[in-house]
Tab-separated table of C-alpha atoms in Angstrom:
chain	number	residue	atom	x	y	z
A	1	UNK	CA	91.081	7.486	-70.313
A	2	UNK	CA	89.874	4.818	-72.384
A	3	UNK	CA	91.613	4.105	-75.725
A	4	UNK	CA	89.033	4.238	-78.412
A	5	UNK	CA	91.348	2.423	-80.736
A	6	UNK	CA	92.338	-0.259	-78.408
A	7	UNK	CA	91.251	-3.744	-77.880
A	8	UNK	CA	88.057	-2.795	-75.672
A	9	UNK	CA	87.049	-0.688	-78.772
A	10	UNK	CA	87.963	-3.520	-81.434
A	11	UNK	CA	85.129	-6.022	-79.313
A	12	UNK	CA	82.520	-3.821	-79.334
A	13	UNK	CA	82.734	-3.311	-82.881
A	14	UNK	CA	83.270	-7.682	-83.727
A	15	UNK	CA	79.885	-8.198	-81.328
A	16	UNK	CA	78.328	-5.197	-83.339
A	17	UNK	CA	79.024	-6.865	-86.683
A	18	UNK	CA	78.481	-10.457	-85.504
A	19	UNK	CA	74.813	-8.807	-84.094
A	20	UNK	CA	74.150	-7.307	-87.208
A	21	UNK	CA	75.146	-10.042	-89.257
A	22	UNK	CA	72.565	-12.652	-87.305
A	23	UNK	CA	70.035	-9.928	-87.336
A	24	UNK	CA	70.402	-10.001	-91.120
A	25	UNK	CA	70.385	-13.703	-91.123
A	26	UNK	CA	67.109	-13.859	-89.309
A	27	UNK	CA	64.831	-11.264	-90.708
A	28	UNK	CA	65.702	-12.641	-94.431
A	29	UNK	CA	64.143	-16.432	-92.821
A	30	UNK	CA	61.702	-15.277	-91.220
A	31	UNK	CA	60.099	-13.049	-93.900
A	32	UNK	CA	61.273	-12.036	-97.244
A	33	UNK	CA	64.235	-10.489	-98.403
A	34	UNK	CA	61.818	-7.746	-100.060
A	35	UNK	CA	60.179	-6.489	-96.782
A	36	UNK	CA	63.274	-6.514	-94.589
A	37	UNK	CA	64.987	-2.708	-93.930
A	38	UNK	CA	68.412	-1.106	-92.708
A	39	UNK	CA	66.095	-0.179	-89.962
A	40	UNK	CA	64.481	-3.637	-89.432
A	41	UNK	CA	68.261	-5.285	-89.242
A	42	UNK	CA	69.355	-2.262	-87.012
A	43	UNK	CA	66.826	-2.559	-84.300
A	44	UNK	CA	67.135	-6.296	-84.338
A	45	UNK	CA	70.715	-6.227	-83.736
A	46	UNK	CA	70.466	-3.093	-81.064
A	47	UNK	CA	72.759	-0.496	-83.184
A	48	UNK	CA	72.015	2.901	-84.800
A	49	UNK	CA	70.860	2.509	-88.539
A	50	UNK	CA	74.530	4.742	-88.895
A	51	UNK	CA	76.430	1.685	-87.612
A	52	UNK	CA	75.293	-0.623	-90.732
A	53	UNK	CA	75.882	2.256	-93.598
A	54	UNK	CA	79.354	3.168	-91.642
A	55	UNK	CA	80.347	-0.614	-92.378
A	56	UNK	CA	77.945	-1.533	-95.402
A	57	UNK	CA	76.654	1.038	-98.527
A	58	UNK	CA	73.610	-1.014	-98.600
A	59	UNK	CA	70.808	-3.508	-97.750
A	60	UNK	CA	72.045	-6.273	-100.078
A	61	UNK	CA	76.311	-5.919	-99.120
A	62	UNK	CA	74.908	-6.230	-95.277
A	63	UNK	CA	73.019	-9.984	-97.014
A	64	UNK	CA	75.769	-10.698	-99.028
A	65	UNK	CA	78.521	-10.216	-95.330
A	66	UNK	CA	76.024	-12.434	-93.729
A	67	UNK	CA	76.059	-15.149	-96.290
A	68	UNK	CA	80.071	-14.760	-95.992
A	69	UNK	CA	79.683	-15.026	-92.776
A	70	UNK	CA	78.788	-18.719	-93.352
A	71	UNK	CA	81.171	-19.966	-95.144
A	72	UNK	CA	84.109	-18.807	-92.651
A	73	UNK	CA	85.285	-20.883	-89.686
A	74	UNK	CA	86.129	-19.624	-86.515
A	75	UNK	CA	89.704	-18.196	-87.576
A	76	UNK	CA	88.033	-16.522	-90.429
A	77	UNK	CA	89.748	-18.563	-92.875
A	78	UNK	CA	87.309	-20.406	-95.705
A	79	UNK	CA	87.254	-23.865	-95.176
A	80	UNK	CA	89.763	-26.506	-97.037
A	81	UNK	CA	87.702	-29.327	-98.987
A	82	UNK	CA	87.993	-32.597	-97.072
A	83	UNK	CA	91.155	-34.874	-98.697
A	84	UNK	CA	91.164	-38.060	-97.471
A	85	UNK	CA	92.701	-40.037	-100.474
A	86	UNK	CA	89.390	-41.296	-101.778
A	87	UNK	CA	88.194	-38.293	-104.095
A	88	UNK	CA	84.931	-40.666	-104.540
A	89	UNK	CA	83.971	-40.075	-100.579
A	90	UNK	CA	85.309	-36.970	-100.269
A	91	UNK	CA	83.263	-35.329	-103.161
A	92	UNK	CA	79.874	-37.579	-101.824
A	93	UNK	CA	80.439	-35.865	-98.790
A	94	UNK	CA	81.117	-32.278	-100.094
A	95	UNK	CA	78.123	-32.384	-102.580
A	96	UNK	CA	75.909	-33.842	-99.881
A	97	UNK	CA	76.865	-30.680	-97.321
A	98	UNK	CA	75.705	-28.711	-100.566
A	99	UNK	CA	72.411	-30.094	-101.081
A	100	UNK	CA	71.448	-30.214	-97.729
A	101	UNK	CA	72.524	-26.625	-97.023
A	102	UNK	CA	70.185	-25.375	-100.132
A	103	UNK	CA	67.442	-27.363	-99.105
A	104	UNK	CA	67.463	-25.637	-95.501
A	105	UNK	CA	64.583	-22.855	-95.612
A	106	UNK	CA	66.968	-20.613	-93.865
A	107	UNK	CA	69.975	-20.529	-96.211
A	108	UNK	CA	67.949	-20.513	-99.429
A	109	UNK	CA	66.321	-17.757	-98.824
A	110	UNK	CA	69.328	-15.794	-97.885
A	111	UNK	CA	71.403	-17.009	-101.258
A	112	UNK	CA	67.722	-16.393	-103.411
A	113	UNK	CA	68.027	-12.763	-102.426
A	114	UNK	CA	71.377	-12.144	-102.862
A	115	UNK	CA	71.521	-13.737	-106.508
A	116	UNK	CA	68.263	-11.709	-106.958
A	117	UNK	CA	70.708	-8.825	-106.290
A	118	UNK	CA	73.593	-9.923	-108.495
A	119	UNK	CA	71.570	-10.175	-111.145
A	120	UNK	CA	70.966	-6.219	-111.151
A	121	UNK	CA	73.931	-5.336	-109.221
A	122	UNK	CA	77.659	-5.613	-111.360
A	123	UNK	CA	79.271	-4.335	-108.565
A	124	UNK	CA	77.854	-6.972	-105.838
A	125	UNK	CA	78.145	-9.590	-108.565
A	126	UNK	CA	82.038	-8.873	-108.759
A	127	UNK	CA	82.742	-8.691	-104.996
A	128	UNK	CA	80.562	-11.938	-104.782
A	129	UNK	CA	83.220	-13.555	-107.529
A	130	UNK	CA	85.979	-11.943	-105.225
A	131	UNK	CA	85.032	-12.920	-101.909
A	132	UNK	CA	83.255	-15.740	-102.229
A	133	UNK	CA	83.037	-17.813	-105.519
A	134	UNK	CA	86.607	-17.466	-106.743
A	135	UNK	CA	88.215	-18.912	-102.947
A	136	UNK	CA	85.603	-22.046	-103.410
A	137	UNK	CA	86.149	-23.169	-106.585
A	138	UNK	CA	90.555	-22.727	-105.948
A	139	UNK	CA	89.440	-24.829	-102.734
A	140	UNK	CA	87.915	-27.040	-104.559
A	141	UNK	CA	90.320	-27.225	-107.762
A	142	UNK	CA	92.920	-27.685	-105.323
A	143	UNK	CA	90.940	-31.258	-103.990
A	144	UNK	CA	90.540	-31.864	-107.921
A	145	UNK	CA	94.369	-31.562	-108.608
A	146	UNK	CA	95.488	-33.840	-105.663
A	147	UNK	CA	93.133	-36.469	-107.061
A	148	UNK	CA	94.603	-36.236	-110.489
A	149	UNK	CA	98.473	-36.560	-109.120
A	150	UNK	CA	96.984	-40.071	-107.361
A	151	UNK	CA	95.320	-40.932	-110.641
A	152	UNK	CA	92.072	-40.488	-109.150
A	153	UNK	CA	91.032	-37.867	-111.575
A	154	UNK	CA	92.173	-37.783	-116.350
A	155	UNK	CA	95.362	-35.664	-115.679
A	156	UNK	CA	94.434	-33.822	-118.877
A	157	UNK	CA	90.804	-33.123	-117.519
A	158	UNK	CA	89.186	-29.130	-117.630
A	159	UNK	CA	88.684	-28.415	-113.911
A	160	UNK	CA	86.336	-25.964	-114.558
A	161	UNK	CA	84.553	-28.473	-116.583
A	162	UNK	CA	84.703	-30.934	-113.908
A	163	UNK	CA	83.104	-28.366	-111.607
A	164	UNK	CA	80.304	-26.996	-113.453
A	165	UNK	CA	79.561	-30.917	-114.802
A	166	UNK	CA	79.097	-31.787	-111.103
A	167	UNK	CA	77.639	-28.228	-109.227
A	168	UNK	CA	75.508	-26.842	-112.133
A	169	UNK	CA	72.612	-29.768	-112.072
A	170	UNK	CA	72.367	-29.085	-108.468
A	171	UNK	CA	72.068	-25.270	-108.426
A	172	UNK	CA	69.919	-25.723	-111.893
A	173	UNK	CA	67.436	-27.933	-109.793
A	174	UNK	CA	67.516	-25.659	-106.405
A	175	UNK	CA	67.365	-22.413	-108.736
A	176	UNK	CA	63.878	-23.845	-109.995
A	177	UNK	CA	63.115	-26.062	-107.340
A	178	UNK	CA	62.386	-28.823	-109.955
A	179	UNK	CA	62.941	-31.632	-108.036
A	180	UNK	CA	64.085	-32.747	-104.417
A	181	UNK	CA	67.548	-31.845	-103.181
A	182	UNK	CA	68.573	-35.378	-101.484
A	183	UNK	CA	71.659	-37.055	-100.236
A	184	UNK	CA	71.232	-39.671	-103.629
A	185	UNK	CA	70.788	-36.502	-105.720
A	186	UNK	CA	73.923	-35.552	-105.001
A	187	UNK	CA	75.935	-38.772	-105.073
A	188	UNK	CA	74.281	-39.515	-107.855
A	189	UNK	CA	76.054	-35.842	-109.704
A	190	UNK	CA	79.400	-37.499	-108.260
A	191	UNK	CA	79.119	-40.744	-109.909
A	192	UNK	CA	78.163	-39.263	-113.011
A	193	UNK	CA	80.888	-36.758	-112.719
A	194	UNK	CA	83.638	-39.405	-111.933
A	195	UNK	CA	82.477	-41.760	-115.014
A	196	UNK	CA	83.117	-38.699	-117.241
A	197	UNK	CA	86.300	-37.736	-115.819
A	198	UNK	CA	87.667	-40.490	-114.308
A	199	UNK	CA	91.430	-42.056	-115.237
């Protein structure tokens, strides 16, 4: 007799969600956040419309899992900022990664939805600021402070500041798609960045 606790059981359930969380991923590119269903995701990812409400309360935390879903690496651990002792190349390639990932058809219209959602949803917003946004900006705080204790960075500078000097041009541009979201964009938001809060 089968355990339906045991390892067999704990598979079918990880394939389920990883199923469920492309399905979501898809159907949100390929139409519009608006038109897509529990049902729609369900019968893309071949479970009962039960399976998704067992896991998720609603349309939007099934989005918001998926986006989460992307920022994870294999081990399900976020991923570290790159440190290689030049904070210059290190943000240039971080803030490049960034524009190019909002300029991809596919991930902006999964993170248009879900701030559509946080905007009307408190709860969503704070689980967002849990899960996501708060492990981000201590990843990338924790780049920041390294920098400063190699004088790379004014010891006495606001690191929230720092990060909202360099990633709020970018999302203000992407948010109303007022301009082109390039590699020299975003070096360009590092260089200013680094003049304003450099040693």
């Amino acid at each position: 007799m089968s355990n339906e606790n045991g390892p067999d059981h704990s598979r079918r359930m990880e394939r389920s969600r990883q199923a469920i969380l492309a399905a979501t991923r898809a159907l949100v590119t390929e139409d519009s956040y608006e038109k897509v269903t529990v049902e729609a995701i369900a019968a893309r990812a071949g479970v009962g419309k039960q399976t998704i409400y067992r896991r998720w309360p609603s349309k939007s935390a099934v989005v918001f899992a998926a986006l989460l879903a992307l920022s994870e690496d294999a081990d399900g651990q976020s991923v570290a900022l790159p440190d290689t002792g030049d904070l210059e190349t290190d943000l240039k390639l971080v803030m490049r990664a960034t524009a190019e990932e909002f300029a991809a058809p596919s991930f902006d219209r999964l993170i248009r939805a879900l701030n559509t959602e946080i905007a009307n949803d408190a709860a969503l917003a704070a689980e967002y600021r849990k899960k996501l946004a708060q492990p981000l900006e201590e990843a990338k705080k924790a780049r920041l402070r390294s920098a400063q204790k190699v004088g790379q960075l004014d010891t006495d500078a606001d690191l929230d500041l720092v990060l909202e000097v360099l990633y709020a041009p970018l999302f203000q541009r992407w948010l109303h798609r007022s301009g082109p979201l390039t590699a020299a964009y975003a070096d360009s938001l590092v260089d200013a960045t680094l003049r304003a809060f450099g040693p």
